[in-house]
Amino acid sequence: MTAGKHVVVVGGGVLGVSTATHLQRDGVAVTLVTEGELADGASGRSLSWLNSAGTRSAAYHALRMAGIDRYRTLFAEDPTREWLRFDGGLHWSLDEDAMRARHRAEVAHAYDSKLVAPAEIPGLDPVAVPEVAVHNPGEGWVSLPHLIEHLAAEFTALGGEIVTGAGRASVTTAGGVATGVTTTGGQRFEADTVVVACGAATPSVVAELGVSIPDASPLSMLVLTEPAETGVKTVLNTPRVALRPNPGGTFALDHHWYEDRITEVADGTCSIDESVVKELAAEASALLDGGVTLTAASWKLGRKPIPGDGEPVFGELSAVPRCFVAFTHSGATLGLIAGELLAGEIRTGEPHPMLAPFRPDRFRP
Ligand SMILES: Cc1cc2nc3c(=O)[nH]c(=O)nc-3n(C[C@H](O)[C@H](O)[C@H](O)COP(=O)(O)OP(=O)(O)OC[C@H]3O[C@@H](n4cnc5c(N)ncnc54)[C@H](O)[C@@H]3O)c2cc1C
């Protein structure tokens, strides 16, 4: 079934690299074409908290749990990896009723969720945290640039080809069926199947084919800190800052309260006043025990891919056969499972039932 099949995957983020690697593992020849470098989009500036916390549809929850399962398998393969950890997550909110409701909803579908005193979690300053929070011991985090490097090494060892710096790619068609891509760099790649995994640019890439996928991708920022000695291993989701450990004893920080203070110009370049970066680092420092101060070392800005209805978009475009899309919020949590299931669909031609609620066709008029 795979003999002679050639797939072009567009996009060097976690969804593109994961789909390409799963295809190549299954014996399908793949060329991965990306505009700039690998991990130069959202995957290079993601909090990448591995979770299915809060409330969502049963189908989305099941897919996310399968996503976490694949990360656990990868973790078990080598638990010493500094870039993939399962040390739990801690969430608290200013609205205690809402937080307790979230906990009850999590318990109702057997998500591991406990009410704890945050002061019991190592590394937190007892006077800076509330009396109660939700602890999710089964959660984890991944550094996506490291994961992408890991997958890309396997992909190329299996014979996959990576074309970076290709410029912007557009899908080509013949008789309405996808036939490959052309790039603004002047290259042309023929393919039996094309996968568009362009992060927040996915709606604009498929718009060229006359396909509409609503986009709600907001501007976002991820801050990486200098190394700091703290006892914090858990991912923290708090009212003013989200924090996770990061390789090298550093931390990754983000939130959304400053989104409207990010400005974007026509070429997609973004900027933010440095005072906001310092304020975010100060919010994180205020939570830590022992007077530890976190200092921002670097920060990255750009769109966080989110489909218009908030749900993942995975699968073949019925309007353009042989063109698949992968566009989702929570692409860190879904990165491995989405790549695996899409690769299976492309290889066998059989739709996977767990992706059925997330088809791009739901937006067709
Ligand atoms: C601040 C932030 C926090 C997040 N937190 C979490 C979290 O806690 N948990 C979670 O699960 N997820 C989280 N996410 C979401 C997750 O990181 C993303 O969903 C995921 O990284 C998206 O991967 P992707 O491969 O779809 O897109 P990207 O990583 O954006 O990659 C797309 C790639 O396509 C390339 N490209 C674009 N257009 C073209 C074109 N026309 N031709 C060629 N190449 C093109 C880009 O250059 C880029 O390399 C967060 C994201 C952000 C930004």
mmCIF file of N, CA, C and O and ligand atoms in Angstrom, residues 10-16 33-51 64 144 148 167-170 197-202 205 220-222 254 302-305 326-334, ligand 1:
data_model
loop_
_atom_site.group_PDB
_atom_site.id
_atom_site.type_symbol
_atom_site.label_atom_id
_atom_site.label_comp_id
_atom_site.label_asym_id
_atom_site.label_seq_id
_atom_site.Cartn_x
_atom_site.Cartn_y
_atom_site.Cartn_z
ATOM 1 N N VAL A 10 4.033 20.098 4.633
ATOM 2 C CA VAL A 10 4.428 21.514 4.681
ATOM 3 C C VAL A 10 4.339 21.996 6.120
ATOM 4 O O VAL A 10 3.257 21.958 6.727
ATOM 5 N N GLY A 11 5.466 22.440 6.683
ATOM 6 C CA GLY A 11 5.478 22.978 8.050
ATOM 7 C C GLY A 11 6.426 22.229 8.951
ATOM 8 O O GLY A 11 6.295 21.020 9.126
ATOM 9 N N GLY A 12 7.362 22.970 9.520
ATOM 10 C CA GLY A 12 8.402 22.355 10.364
ATOM 11 C C GLY A 12 8.148 22.505 11.846
ATOM 12 O O GLY A 12 9.079 22.572 12.645
ATOM 13 N N GLY A 13 6.841 22.549 12.242
ATOM 14 C CA GLY A 13 6.496 22.538 13.661
ATOM 15 C C GLY A 13 6.254 21.112 14.127
ATOM 16 O O GLY A 13 6.483 20.150 13.382
ATOM 17 N N VAL A 14 5.743 20.975 15.346
ATOM 18 C CA VAL A 14 5.601 19.631 15.904
ATOM 19 C C VAL A 14 4.618 18.787 15.093
ATOM 20 O O VAL A 14 4.849 17.576 14.905
ATOM 21 N N LEU A 15 3.542 19.399 14.569
ATOM 22 C CA LEU A 15 2.569 18.587 13.834
ATOM 23 C C LEU A 15 3.142 18.087 12.512
ATOM 24 O O LEU A 15 2.945 16.931 12.131
ATOM 25 N N GLY A 16 3.867 18.955 11.806
ATOM 26 C CA GLY A 16 4.470 18.539 10.541
ATOM 27 C C GLY A 16 5.541 17.484 10.753
ATOM 28 O O GLY A 16 5.553 16.434 10.088
ATOM 29 N N VAL A 33 8.796 20.188 3.843
ATOM 30 C CA VAL A 33 9.181 21.492 3.290
ATOM 31 C C VAL A 33 8.723 22.571 4.256
ATOM 32 O O VAL A 33 7.550 22.603 4.642
ATOM 33 N N THR A 34 9.627 23.436 4.678
ATOM 34 C CA THR A 34 9.201 24.492 5.593
ATOM 35 C C THR A 34 9.838 25.825 5.226
ATOM 36 O O THR A 34 10.951 25.870 4.686
ATOM 37 N N GLU A 35 9.094 26.880 5.564
ATOM 38 C CA GLU A 35 9.455 28.233 5.127
ATOM 39 C C GLU A 35 10.840 28.649 5.626
ATOM 40 O O GLU A 35 11.674 29.121 4.871
ATOM 41 N N GLY A 36 11.072 28.456 6.931
ATOM 42 C CA GLY A 36 12.340 28.880 7.531
ATOM 43 C C GLY A 36 13.080 27.683 8.123
ATOM 44 O O GLY A 36 13.402 26.731 7.416
ATOM 45 N N GLU A 37 13.307 27.738 9.437
ATOM 46 C CA GLU A 37 13.968 26.626 10.136
ATOM 47 C C GLU A 37 12.916 25.770 10.837
ATOM 48 O O GLU A 37 11.788 26.223 11.061
ATOM 49 N N LEU A 38 13.292 24.550 11.224
ATOM 50 C CA LEU A 38 12.403 23.730 12.041
ATOM 51 C C LEU A 38 12.135 24.471 13.355
ATOM 52 O O LEU A 38 13.025 25.166 13.884
ATOM 53 N N ALA A 39 10.945 24.314 13.883
ATOM 54 C CA ALA A 39 10.559 24.876 15.202
ATOM 55 C C ALA A 39 10.640 26.401 15.248
ATOM 56 O O ALA A 39 10.803 26.965 16.325
ATOM 57 N N ASP A 40 10.483 27.064 14.097
ATOM 58 C CA ASP A 40 10.542 28.534 14.127
ATOM 59 C C ASP A 40 9.166 29.179 14.315
ATOM 60 O O ASP A 40 9.053 30.402 14.345
ATOM 61 N N GLY A 41 8.119 28.357 14.453
ATOM 62 C CA GLY A 41 6.772 28.885 14.672
ATOM 63 C C GLY A 41 6.365 28.722 16.132
ATOM 64 O O GLY A 41 7.198 28.823 17.041
ATOM 65 N N ALA A 42 5.071 28.442 16.327
ATOM 66 C CA ALA A 42 4.548 28.311 17.699
ATOM 67 C C ALA A 42 5.289 27.235 18.492
ATOM 68 O O ALA A 42 5.450 27.358 19.710
ATOM 69 N N SER A 43 5.746 26.190 17.809
ATOM 70 C CA SER A 43 6.439 25.104 18.515
ATOM 71 C C SER A 43 7.757 25.558 19.138
ATOM 72 O O SER A 43 8.288 24.886 20.016
ATOM 73 N N GLY A 44 8.269 26.676 18.669
ATOM 74 C CA GLY A 44 9.516 27.202 19.248
ATOM 75 C C GLY A 44 9.276 28.177 20.379
ATOM 76 O O GLY A 44 10.226 28.750 20.923
ATOM 77 N N ARG A 45 7.991 28.387 20.725
ATOM 78 C CA ARG A 45 7.681 29.369 21.783
ATOM 79 C C ARG A 45 6.407 28.948 22.502
ATOM 80 O O ARG A 45 5.492 29.738 22.689
ATOM 81 N N SER A 46 6.377 27.669 22.932
ATOM 82 C CA SER A 46 5.176 27.082 23.525
ATOM 83 C C SER A 46 5.395 26.718 24.980
ATOM 84 O O SER A 46 6.457 26.218 25.346
ATOM 85 N N LEU A 47 4.360 26.915 25.785
ATOM 86 C CA LEU A 47 4.458 26.437 27.179
ATOM 87 C C LEU A 47 4.480 24.916 27.189
ATOM 88 O O LEU A 47 5.093 24.312 28.056
ATOM 89 N N SER A 48 3.788 24.323 26.241
ATOM 90 C CA SER A 48 3.769 22.861 26.034
ATOM 91 C C SER A 48 3.577 22.053 27.309
ATOM 92 O O SER A 48 4.323 21.139 27.609
ATOM 93 N N TRP A 49 2.527 22.431 27.998
ATOM 94 C CA TRP A 49 2.027 21.704 29.174
ATOM 95 C C TRP A 49 1.180 20.557 28.639
ATOM 96 O O TRP A 49 0.265 20.784 27.843
ATOM 97 N N LEU A 50 1.482 19.336 29.028
ATOM 98 C CA LEU A 50 0.794 18.153 28.509
ATOM 99 C C LEU A 50 -0.380 17.860 29.423
ATOM 100 O O LEU A 50 -0.189 17.430 30.575
ATOM 101 N N ASN A 51 -1.565 18.095 28.921
ATOM 102 C CA ASN A 51 -2.713 18.044 29.834
ATOM 103 C C ASN A 51 -4.022 17.829 29.095
ATOM 104 O O ASN A 51 -4.118 18.061 27.891
ATOM 105 N N ARG A 64 -6.868 13.916 23.694
ATOM 106 C CA ARG A 64 -5.768 14.473 24.492
ATOM 107 C C ARG A 64 -5.172 13.418 25.417
ATOM 108 O O ARG A 64 -3.948 13.373 25.620
ATOM 109 N N LEU A 144 9.301 21.491 23.029
ATOM 110 C CA LEU A 144 9.041 21.087 21.637
ATOM 111 C C LEU A 144 10.271 21.197 20.730
ATOM 112 O O LEU A 144 10.462 20.333 19.864
ATOM 113 N N ILE A 148 11.250 18.060 18.524
ATOM 114 C CA ILE A 148 11.348 18.162 17.060
ATOM 115 C C ILE A 148 12.732 17.711 16.595
ATOM 116 O O ILE A 148 12.861 16.976 15.601
ATOM 117 N N GLY A 167 10.967 29.076 1.783
ATOM 118 C CA GLY A 167 10.022 30.149 1.494
ATOM 119 C C GLY A 167 8.607 29.611 1.649
ATOM 120 O O GLY A 167 8.395 28.443 2.011
ATOM 121 N N ARG A 168 7.667 30.471 1.356
ATOM 122 C CA ARG A 168 6.264 30.100 1.571
ATOM 123 C C ARG A 168 5.821 29.089 0.511
ATOM 124 O O ARG A 168 6.016 29.325 -0.687
ATOM 125 N N ALA A 169 5.214 27.991 0.950
ATOM 126 C CA ALA A 169 4.749 26.965 0.010
ATOM 127 C C ALA A 169 3.262 27.125 -0.252
ATOM 128 O O ALA A 169 2.503 27.515 0.636
ATOM 129 N N SER A 170 2.869 26.801 -1.488
ATOM 130 C CA SER A 170 1.444 26.771 -1.860
ATOM 131 C C SER A 170 1.147 25.400 -2.441
ATOM 132 O O SER A 170 1.979 24.820 -3.155
ATOM 133 N N ALA A 197 0.543 21.635 7.492
ATOM 134 C CA ALA A 197 0.675 21.748 8.950
ATOM 135 C C ALA A 197 1.440 23.040 9.228
ATOM 136 O O ALA A 197 2.558 23.024 9.732
ATOM 137 N N CYS A 198 0.810 24.137 8.854
ATOM 138 C CA CYS A 198 1.487 25.448 8.853
ATOM 139 C C CYS A 198 1.130 26.294 10.066
ATOM 140 O O CYS A 198 1.273 27.526 10.033
ATOM 141 N N GLY A 199 0.681 25.660 11.154
ATOM 142 C CA GLY A 199 0.366 26.420 12.354
ATOM 143 C C GLY A 199 -0.683 27.475 12.055
ATOM 144 O O GLY A 199 -1.665 27.227 11.335
ATOM 145 N N ALA A 200 -0.469 28.681 12.591
ATOM 146 C CA ALA A 200 -1.458 29.750 12.428
ATOM 147 C C ALA A 200 -1.617 30.182 10.975
ATOM 148 O O ALA A 200 -2.602 30.844 10.637
ATOM 149 N N ALA A 201 -0.674 29.798 10.102
ATOM 150 C CA ALA A 201 -0.794 30.152 8.676
ATOM 151 C C ALA A 201 -1.659 29.144 7.907
ATOM 152 O O ALA A 201 -1.955 29.361 6.723
ATOM 153 N N THR A 202 -2.081 28.066 8.557
ATOM 154 C CA THR A 202 -2.852 27.031 7.850
ATOM 155 C C THR A 202 -4.108 27.588 7.162
ATOM 156 O O THR A 202 -4.336 27.296 5.976
ATOM 157 N N VAL A 205 -3.142 29.247 3.946
ATOM 158 C CA VAL A 205 -2.635 28.323 2.910
ATOM 159 C C VAL A 205 -3.808 27.611 2.225
ATOM 160 O O VAL A 205 -3.848 27.512 0.999
ATOM 161 N N SER A 220 0.760 35.984 21.065
ATOM 162 C CA SER A 220 1.181 35.361 22.320
ATOM 163 C C SER A 220 2.677 35.588 22.517
ATOM 164 O O SER A 220 3.389 35.993 21.586
ATOM 165 N N MET A 221 3.117 35.297 23.731
ATOM 166 C CA MET A 221 4.556 35.448 24.049
ATOM 167 C C MET A 221 4.981 34.328 24.987
ATOM 168 O O MET A 221 4.252 33.961 25.903
ATOM 169 N N LEU A 222 6.159 33.812 24.759
ATOM 170 C CA LEU A 222 6.785 32.887 25.696
ATOM 171 C C LEU A 222 8.118 33.494 26.136
ATOM 172 O O LEU A 222 8.916 33.922 25.304
ATOM 173 N N ASP A 254 4.418 32.012 30.503
ATOM 174 C CA ASP A 254 3.491 32.714 29.613
ATOM 175 C C ASP A 254 2.213 33.045 30.350
ATOM 176 O O ASP A 254 2.042 32.699 31.535
ATOM 177 N N GLY A 302 4.463 35.789 18.700
ATOM 178 C CA GLY A 302 3.862 35.346 17.437
ATOM 179 C C GLY A 302 2.482 34.781 17.693
ATOM 180 O O GLY A 302 1.994 34.776 18.825
ATOM 181 N N ARG A 303 1.871 34.306 16.641
ATOM 182 C CA ARG A 303 0.507 33.772 16.748
ATOM 183 C C ARG A 303 0.510 32.394 17.403
ATOM 184 O O ARG A 303 1.381 31.560 17.132
ATOM 185 N N LYS A 304 -0.479 32.170 18.260
ATOM 186 C CA LYS A 304 -0.723 30.837 18.844
ATOM 187 C C LYS A 304 -1.837 30.204 18.012
ATOM 188 O O LYS A 304 -2.956 30.729 17.984
ATOM 189 N N PRO A 305 -1.570 29.104 17.303
ATOM 190 C CA PRO A 305 -2.596 28.555 16.402
ATOM 191 C C PRO A 305 -3.849 28.123 17.169
ATOM 192 O O PRO A 305 -3.759 27.279 18.067
ATOM 193 N N ALA A 326 -3.564 19.818 9.354
ATOM 194 C CA ALA A 326 -3.375 19.599 10.796
ATOM 195 C C ALA A 326 -3.224 20.982 11.403
ATOM 196 O O ALA A 326 -2.225 21.664 11.176
ATOM 197 N N PHE A 327 -4.242 21.403 12.142
ATOM 198 C CA PHE A 327 -4.276 22.776 12.682
ATOM 199 C C PHE A 327 -4.989 22.700 14.023
ATOM 200 O O PHE A 327 -6.162 22.322 14.079
ATOM 201 N N THR A 328 -4.315 23.007 15.088
ATOM 202 C CA THR A 328 -4.956 22.866 16.394
ATOM 203 C C THR A 328 -4.320 23.718 17.476
ATOM 204 O O THR A 328 -3.133 24.043 17.433
ATOM 205 N N HIS A 329 -5.165 24.065 18.434
ATOM 206 C CA HIS A 329 -4.747 24.536 19.735
ATOM 207 C C HIS A 329 -4.187 23.291 20.447
ATOM 208 O O HIS A 329 -4.459 22.174 20.032
ATOM 209 N N SER A 330 -3.404 23.447 21.488
ATOM 210 C CA SER A 330 -2.903 22.290 22.234
ATOM 211 C C SER A 330 -2.142 21.317 21.353
ATOM 212 O O SER A 330 -2.198 20.099 21.552
ATOM 213 N N GLY A 331 -1.438 21.856 20.403
ATOM 214 C CA GLY A 331 -0.665 21.008 19.491
ATOM 215 C C GLY A 331 0.521 20.344 20.161
ATOM 216 O O GLY A 331 1.079 19.387 19.606
ATOM 217 N N ALA A 332 0.898 20.825 21.338
ATOM 218 C CA ALA A 332 1.954 20.120 22.079
ATOM 219 C C ALA A 332 1.386 18.805 22.588
ATOM 220 O O ALA A 332 1.903 17.725 22.295
ATOM 221 N N THR A 333 0.268 18.882 23.321
ATOM 222 C CA THR A 333 -0.352 17.671 23.875
ATOM 223 C C THR A 333 -0.714 16.686 22.755
ATOM 224 O O THR A 333 -0.550 15.471 22.904
ATOM 225 N N LEU A 334 -1.189 17.213 21.630
ATOM 226 C CA LEU A 334 -1.659 16.340 20.542
ATOM 227 C C LEU A 334 -0.564 15.971 19.543
ATOM 228 O O LEU A 334 -0.809 15.186 18.618
HETATM 229 C C1 LIG B 1 2.617 30.750 24.058
HETATM 230 C C2 LIG B 1 2.067 29.395 23.697
HETATM 231 C C3 LIG B 1 1.696 28.522 24.708
HETATM 232 C C4 LIG B 1 1.202 27.261 24.386
HETATM 233 N N1 LIG B 1 0.909 26.390 25.387
HETATM 234 C C5 LIG B 1 0.519 25.128 25.090
HETATM 235 C C6 LIG B 1 0.321 24.184 26.128
HETATM 236 O O1 LIG B 1 0.520 24.492 27.301
HETATM 237 N N2 LIG B 1 -0.069 22.927 25.795
HETATM 238 C C7 LIG B 1 -0.293 22.558 24.490
HETATM 239 O O2 LIG B 1 -0.639 21.406 24.248
HETATM 240 N N3 LIG B 1 -0.092 23.431 23.475
HETATM 241 C C8 LIG B 1 0.304 24.705 23.750
HETATM 242 N N4 LIG B 1 0.499 25.606 22.760
HETATM 243 C C9 LIG B 1 0.135 25.231 21.401
HETATM 244 C C10 LIG B 1 1.197 24.444 20.681
HETATM 245 O O3 LIG B 1 2.470 24.912 20.991
HETATM 246 C C11 LIG B 1 0.912 24.567 19.192
HETATM 247 O O4 LIG B 1 -0.393 24.092 18.940
HETATM 248 C C12 LIG B 1 1.893 23.774 18.352
HETATM 249 O O5 LIG B 1 3.233 24.087 18.658
HETATM 250 C C13 LIG B 1 1.607 24.072 16.890
HETATM 251 O O6 LIG B 1 2.460 23.318 16.095
HETATM 252 P P1 LIG B 1 2.270 23.372 14.516
HETATM 253 O O7 LIG B 1 3.197 22.378 13.948
HETATM 254 O O8 LIG B 1 0.823 23.285 14.198
HETATM 255 O O9 LIG B 1 2.643 24.883 14.125
HETATM 256 P P2 LIG B 1 4.003 25.695 14.206
HETATM 257 O O10 LIG B 1 4.865 25.240 15.305
HETATM 258 O O11 LIG B 1 3.611 27.130 14.175
HETATM 259 O O12 LIG B 1 4.738 25.316 12.861
HETATM 260 C C14 LIG B 1 4.263 25.720 11.605
HETATM 261 C C15 LIG B 1 5.434 25.735 10.654
HETATM 262 O O13 LIG B 1 4.962 25.956 9.342
HETATM 263 C C16 LIG B 1 5.805 26.891 8.698
HETATM 264 N N5 LIG B 1 4.989 27.529 7.659
HETATM 265 C C17 LIG B 1 3.924 28.344 7.834
HETATM 266 N N6 LIG B 1 3.387 28.658 6.637
HETATM 267 C C18 LIG B 1 4.137 28.042 5.708
HETATM 268 C C19 LIG B 1 4.067 27.963 4.286
HETATM 269 N N7 LIG B 1 3.100 28.561 3.568
HETATM 270 N N8 LIG B 1 5.016 27.249 3.640
HETATM 271 C C20 LIG B 1 5.991 26.604 4.310
HETATM 272 N N9 LIG B 1 6.081 26.617 5.656
HETATM 273 C C21 LIG B 1 5.147 27.324 6.350
HETATM 274 C C22 LIG B 1 6.236 27.820 9.805
HETATM 275 O O14 LIG B 1 7.422 28.509 9.437
HETATM 276 C C23 LIG B 1 6.440 26.831 10.941
HETATM 277 O O15 LIG B 1 7.735 26.253 10.900
HETATM 278 C C24 LIG B 1 1.018 26.885 23.032
HETATM 279 C C25 LIG B 1 1.410 27.753 22.009
HETATM 280 C C26 LIG B 1 1.935 29.003 22.338
HETATM 281 C C27 LIG B 1 2.374 29.910 21.225
#
